[in-house]
Each structure stands twice: as C-alpha cells, then as structure tokens.
PDB file of C-alpha atoms in Angstrom:
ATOM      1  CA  UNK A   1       3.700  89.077  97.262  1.00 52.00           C
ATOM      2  CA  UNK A   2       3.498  89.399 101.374  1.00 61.00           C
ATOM      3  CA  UNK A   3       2.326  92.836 102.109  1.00 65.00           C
ATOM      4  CA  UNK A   4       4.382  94.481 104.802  1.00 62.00           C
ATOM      5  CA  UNK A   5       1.435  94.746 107.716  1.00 63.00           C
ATOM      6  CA  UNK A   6       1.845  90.334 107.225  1.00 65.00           C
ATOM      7  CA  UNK A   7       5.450  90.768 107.780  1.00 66.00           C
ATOM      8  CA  UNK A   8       5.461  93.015 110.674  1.00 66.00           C
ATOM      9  CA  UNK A   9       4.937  90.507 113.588  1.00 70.00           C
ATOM     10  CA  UNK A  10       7.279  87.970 111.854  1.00 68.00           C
ATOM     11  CA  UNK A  11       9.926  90.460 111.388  1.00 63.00           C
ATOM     12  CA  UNK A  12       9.565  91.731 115.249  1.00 64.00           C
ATOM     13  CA  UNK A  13       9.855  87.765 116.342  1.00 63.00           C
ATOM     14  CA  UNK A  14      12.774  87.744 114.652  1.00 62.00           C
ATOM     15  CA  UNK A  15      14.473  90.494 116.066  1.00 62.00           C
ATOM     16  CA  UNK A  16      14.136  89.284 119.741  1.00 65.00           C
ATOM     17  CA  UNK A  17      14.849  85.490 119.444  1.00 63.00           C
ATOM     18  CA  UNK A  18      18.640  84.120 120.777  1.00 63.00           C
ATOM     19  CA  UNK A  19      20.922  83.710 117.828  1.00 60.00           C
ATOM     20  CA  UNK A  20      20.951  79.268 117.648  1.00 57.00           C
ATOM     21  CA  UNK A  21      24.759  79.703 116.725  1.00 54.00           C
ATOM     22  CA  UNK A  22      27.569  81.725 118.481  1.00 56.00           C
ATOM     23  CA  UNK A  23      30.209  82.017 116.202  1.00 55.00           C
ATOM     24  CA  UNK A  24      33.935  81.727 117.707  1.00 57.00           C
ATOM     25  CA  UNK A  25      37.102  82.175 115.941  1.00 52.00           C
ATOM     26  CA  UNK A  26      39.498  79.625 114.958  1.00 51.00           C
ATOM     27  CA  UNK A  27      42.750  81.513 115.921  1.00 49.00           C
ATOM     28  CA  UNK A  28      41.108  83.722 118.937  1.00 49.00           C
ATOM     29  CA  UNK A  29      43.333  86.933 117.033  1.00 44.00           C
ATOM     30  CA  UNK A  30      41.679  87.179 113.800  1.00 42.00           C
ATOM     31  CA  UNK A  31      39.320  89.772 114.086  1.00 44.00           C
ATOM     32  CA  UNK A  32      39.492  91.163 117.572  1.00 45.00           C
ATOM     33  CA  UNK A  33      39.419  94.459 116.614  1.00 44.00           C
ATOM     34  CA  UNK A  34      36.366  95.822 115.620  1.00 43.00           C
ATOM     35  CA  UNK A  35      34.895  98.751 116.309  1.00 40.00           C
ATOM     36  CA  UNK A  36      36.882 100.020 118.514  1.00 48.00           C
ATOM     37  CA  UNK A  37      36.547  97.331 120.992  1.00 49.00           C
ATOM     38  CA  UNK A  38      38.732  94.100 121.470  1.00 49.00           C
ATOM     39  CA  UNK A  39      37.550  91.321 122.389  1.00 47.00           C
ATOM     40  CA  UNK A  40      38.711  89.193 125.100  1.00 48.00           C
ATOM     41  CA  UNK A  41      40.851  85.348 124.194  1.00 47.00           C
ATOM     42  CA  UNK A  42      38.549  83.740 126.048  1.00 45.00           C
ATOM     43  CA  UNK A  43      35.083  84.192 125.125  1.00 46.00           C
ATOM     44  CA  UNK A  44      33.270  86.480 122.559  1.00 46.00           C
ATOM     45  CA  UNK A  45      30.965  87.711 124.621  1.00 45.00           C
ATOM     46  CA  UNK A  46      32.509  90.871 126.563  1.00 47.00           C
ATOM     47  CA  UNK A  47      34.081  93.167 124.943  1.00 60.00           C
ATOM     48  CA  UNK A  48      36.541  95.868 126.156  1.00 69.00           C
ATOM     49  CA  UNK A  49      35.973  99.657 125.412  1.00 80.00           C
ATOM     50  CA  UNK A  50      37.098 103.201 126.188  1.00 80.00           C
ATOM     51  CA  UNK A  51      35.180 105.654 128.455  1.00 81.00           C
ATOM     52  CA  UNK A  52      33.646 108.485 126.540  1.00 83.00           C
ATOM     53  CA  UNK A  53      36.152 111.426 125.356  1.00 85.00           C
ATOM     54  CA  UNK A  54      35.648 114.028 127.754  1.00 87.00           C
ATOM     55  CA  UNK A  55      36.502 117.896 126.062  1.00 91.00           C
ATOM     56  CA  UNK A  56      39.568 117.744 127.696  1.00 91.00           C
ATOM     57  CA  UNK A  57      40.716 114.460 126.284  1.00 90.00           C
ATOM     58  CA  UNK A  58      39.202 115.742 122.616  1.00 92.00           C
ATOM     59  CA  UNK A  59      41.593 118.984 123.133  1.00 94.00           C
ATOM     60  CA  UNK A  60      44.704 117.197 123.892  1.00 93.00           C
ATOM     61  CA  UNK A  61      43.775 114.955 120.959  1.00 93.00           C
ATOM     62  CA  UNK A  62      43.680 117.844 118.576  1.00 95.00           C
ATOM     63  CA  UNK A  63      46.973 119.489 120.476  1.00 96.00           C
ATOM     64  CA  UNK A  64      48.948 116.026 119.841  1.00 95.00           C
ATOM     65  CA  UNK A  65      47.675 115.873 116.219  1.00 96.00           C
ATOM     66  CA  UNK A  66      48.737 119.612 115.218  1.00 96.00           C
ATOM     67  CA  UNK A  67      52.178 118.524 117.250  1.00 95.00           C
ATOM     68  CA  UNK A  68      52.358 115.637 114.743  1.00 96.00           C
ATOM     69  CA  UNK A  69      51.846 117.866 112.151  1.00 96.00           C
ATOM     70  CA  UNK A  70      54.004 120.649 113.188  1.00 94.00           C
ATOM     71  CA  UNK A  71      56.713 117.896 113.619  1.00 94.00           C
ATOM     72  CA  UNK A  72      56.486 117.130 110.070  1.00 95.00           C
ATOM     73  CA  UNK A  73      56.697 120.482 108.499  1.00 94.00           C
ATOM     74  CA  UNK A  74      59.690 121.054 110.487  1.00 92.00           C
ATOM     75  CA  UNK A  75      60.980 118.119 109.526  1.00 91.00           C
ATOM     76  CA  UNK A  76      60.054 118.196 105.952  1.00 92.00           C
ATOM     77  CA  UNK A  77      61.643 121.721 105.949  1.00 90.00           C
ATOM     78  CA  UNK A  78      65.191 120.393 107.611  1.00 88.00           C
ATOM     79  CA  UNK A  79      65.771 117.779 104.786  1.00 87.00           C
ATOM     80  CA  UNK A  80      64.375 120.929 101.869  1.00 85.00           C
ATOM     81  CA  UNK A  81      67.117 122.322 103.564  1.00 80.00           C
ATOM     82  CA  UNK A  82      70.303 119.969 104.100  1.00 76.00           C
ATOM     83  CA  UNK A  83      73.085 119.546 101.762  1.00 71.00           C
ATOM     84  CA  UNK A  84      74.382 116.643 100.960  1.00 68.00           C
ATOM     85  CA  UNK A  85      77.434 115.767 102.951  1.00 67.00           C
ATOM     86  CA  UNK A  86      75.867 117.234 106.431  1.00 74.00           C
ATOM     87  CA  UNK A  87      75.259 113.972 108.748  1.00 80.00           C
ATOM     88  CA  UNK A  88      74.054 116.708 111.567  1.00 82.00           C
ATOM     89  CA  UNK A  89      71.076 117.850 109.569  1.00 85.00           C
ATOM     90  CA  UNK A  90      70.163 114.299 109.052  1.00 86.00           C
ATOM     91  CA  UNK A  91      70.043 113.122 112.157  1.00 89.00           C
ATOM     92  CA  UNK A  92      68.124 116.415 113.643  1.00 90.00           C
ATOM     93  CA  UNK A  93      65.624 115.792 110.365  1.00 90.00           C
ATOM     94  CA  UNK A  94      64.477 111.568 111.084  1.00 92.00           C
ATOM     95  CA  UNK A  95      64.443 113.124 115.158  1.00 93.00           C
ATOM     96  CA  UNK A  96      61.494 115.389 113.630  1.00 94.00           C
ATOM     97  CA  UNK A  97      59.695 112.388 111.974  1.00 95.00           C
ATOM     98  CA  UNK A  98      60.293 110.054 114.967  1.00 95.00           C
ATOM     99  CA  UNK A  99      58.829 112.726 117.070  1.00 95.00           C
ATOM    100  CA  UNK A 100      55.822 112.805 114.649  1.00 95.00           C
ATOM    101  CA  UNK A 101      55.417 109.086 114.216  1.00 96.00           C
ATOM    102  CA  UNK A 102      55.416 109.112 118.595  1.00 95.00           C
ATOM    103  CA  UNK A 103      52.824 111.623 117.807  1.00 95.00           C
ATOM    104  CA  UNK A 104      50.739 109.573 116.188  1.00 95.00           C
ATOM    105  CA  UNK A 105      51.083 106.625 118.536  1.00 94.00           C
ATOM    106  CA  UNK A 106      50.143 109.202 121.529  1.00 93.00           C
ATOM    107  CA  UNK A 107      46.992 109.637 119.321  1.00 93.00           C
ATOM    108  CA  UNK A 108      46.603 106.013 118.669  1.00 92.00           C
ATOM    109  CA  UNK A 109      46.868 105.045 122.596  1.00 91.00           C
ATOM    110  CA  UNK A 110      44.337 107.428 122.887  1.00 90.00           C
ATOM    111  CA  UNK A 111      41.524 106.937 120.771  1.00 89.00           C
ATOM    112  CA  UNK A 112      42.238 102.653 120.286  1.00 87.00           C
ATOM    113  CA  UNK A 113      41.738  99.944 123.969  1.00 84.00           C
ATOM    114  CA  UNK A 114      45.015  97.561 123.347  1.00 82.00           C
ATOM    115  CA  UNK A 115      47.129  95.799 125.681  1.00 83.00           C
ATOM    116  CA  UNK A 116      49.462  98.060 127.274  1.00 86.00           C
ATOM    117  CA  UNK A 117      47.966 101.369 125.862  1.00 86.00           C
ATOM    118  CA  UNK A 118      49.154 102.779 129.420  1.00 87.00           C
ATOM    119  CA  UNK A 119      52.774 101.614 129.575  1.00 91.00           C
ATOM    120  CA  UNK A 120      53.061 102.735 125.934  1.00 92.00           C
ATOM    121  CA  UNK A 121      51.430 106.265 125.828  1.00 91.00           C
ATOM    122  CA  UNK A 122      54.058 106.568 129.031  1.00 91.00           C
ATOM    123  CA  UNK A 123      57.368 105.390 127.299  1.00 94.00           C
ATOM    124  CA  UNK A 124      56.249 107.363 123.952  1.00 94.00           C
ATOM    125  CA  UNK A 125      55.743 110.384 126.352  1.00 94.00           C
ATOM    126  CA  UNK A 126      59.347 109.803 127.692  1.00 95.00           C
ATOM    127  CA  UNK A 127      60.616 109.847 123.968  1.00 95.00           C
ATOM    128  CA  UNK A 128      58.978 112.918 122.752  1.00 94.00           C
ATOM    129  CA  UNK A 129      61.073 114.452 125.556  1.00 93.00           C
ATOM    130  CA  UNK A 130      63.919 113.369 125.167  1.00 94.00           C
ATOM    131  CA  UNK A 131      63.307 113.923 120.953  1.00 93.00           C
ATOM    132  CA  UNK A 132      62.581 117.618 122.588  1.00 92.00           C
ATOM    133  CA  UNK A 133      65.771 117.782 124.549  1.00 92.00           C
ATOM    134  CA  UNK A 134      67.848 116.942 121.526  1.00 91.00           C
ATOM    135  CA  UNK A 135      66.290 119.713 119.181  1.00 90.00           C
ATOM    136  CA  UNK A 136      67.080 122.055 121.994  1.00 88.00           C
ATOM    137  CA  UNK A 137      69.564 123.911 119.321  1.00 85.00           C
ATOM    138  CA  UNK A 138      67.129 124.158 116.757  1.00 85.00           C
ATOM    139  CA  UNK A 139      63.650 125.213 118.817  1.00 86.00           C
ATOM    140  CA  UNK A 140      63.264 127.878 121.111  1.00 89.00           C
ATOM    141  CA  UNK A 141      62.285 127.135 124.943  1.00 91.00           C
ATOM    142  CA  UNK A 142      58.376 128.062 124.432  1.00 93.00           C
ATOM    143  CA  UNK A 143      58.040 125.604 121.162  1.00 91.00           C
ATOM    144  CA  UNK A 144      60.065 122.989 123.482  1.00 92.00           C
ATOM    145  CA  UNK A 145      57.627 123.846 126.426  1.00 93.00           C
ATOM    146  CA  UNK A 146      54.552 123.442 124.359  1.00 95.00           C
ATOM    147  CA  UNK A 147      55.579 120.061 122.446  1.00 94.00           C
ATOM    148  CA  UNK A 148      56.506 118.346 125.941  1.00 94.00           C
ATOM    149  CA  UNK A 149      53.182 119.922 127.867  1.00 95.00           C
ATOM    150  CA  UNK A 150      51.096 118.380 125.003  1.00 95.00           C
ATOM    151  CA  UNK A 151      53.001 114.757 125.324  1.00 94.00           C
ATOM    152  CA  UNK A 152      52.030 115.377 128.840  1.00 95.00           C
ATOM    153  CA  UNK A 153      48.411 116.600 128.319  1.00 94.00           C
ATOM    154  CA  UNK A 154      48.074 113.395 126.085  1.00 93.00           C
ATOM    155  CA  UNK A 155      49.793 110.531 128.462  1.00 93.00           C
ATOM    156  CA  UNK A 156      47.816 112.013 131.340  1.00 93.00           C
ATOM    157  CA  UNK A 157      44.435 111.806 129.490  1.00 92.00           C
ATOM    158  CA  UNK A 158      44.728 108.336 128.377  1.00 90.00           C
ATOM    159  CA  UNK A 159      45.716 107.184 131.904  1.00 90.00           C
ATOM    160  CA  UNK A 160      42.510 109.013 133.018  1.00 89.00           C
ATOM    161  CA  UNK A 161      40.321 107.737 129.716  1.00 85.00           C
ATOM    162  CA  UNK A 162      40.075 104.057 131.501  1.00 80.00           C
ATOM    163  CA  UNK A 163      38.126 100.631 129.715  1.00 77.00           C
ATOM    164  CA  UNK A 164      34.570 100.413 130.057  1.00 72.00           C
ATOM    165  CA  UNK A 165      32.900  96.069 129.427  1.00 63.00           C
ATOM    166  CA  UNK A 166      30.169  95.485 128.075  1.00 59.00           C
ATOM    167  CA  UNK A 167      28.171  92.959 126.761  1.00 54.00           C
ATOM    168  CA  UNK A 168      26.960  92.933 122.737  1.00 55.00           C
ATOM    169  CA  UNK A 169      24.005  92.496 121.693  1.00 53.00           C
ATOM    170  CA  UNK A 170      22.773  88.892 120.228  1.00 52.00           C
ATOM    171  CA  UNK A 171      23.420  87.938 116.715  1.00 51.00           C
ATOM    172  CA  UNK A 172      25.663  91.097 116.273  1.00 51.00           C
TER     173      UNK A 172
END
C-alpha cells in the first residue's frame, strides 16, 4: 500500500497537466446549461455568466418573489371564493396566476444568462402591468403601485446585471 507522502508529487503532477481529450457534444444543446453558465454553439471553451448580484438586485429578487407569492394567495383565495356559474371571477382568478407565473419568469431572467433574458424580463414587465391594470377593480392603487414598481425594480436590475466570459478551468 503507497503511503500518501509517495503520492503527493504524483497527485500534484496530475493536477496541473492539459486534459489529452476535450470533450464536445454531439448535438451542441445537450447540456449547455450548467451551473449557471451556458455555453457558447461554437466551442466549449468560454462560457457565458452573470455579474455578481449586487444588494439591490438581491432586494428586488426577494420583492418579485413575495409578489409571486402574494399573487398566488390572492389568487388561490378568488377561486376559494367563486361560485360556480361566475365566468368574471374566473377570469380575474387565472389573471392572478399568470401574474405569478410572470413572476417567476422575472425571477428566472434574473438569476439564469439565456438568450434574450433582456427582451423577455421587458415584455414580462409589460404583462405584469397590464395583469395590474385589469385587477384595477379588485386591488387598491398602493397594492397596484407596489406590484408594477417591483416588475420595474426587477426588469431594470436584470438590464443592469449584464454577462460576464470566462474561461473554465482544464479537465472541468
């Protein structure tokens, strides 16, 4: 049995030589995300990730999630509510879930680099408000106020949280 002072140098030598194989993908899409970075069609070798979270990013983050959730309690509560035959209550109940669900993809853009993160956190944005505008009726102006600030908040960070590349380490 090799005692571990023998194994040291070997093990060291190891760690530091070029990997003889880079491995490639057949299809170019399986696996491309991983670990929060995507990797590019072409090559293997950069990969594409997000800036650090500043605090205000992590806030807005938090503010969008507790949106989300507030979105489905309300919503949750609408169709504990609704009687059978009333289409109104329906419709005001799946706008409460779609406004969650955009939510969710706010948070998603956020935290996740992938193609078109910017356009999307934009037009999701655009949809909480108008979501907002509809439940007009059934929130007051400060719950409206705070849901479309946040969607704001949220779109605005992710335009500002831009892609860092950067090159992984051998045999990784």
């Amino acid at each position: 049995m090799p005692v571990l002072g023998e194994m040291l140098p070997q093990v060291s030598v190891d760690l530091f030589t070029p990997c003889p194989v880079q491995m490639e993908y057949p299809n170019g899409d399986l696996h491309r995300l991983s670990n929060g970075c995507i990797y590019p069609r072409a090559s293997a070798r950069h990969t594409q990730c997000l800036a650090p979270v500043s605090l205000t990013g992590l806030i807005s983050l938090i503010l969008s999630i507790l949106c989300a959730a507030l979105n489905l309690v309300r919503g949750a509560h609408v169709v504990e509510h609704a009687t059978q035959d009333d289409q109104e209550w329906k419709l005001v109940a799946s706008v409460f879930f779609i406004t969650c669900g955009a939510c969710f993809v706010q948070c998603y853009m956020f935290l996740l680099p992938c193609y078109g993160r910017l356009a999307v956190s934009g037009v999701v944005s655009i949809a909480i408000c108008i979501s907002n505008l509809y439940l007009l009726g059934h929130r007051n102006i400060w719950q409206l106020l705070f849901h479309t600030a946040v969607a704001f908040l949220s779109t605005v960070q992710t335009y500002c949280r831009p892609t860092q590349h950067s090159v992984p380490l051998p045999c990784v």
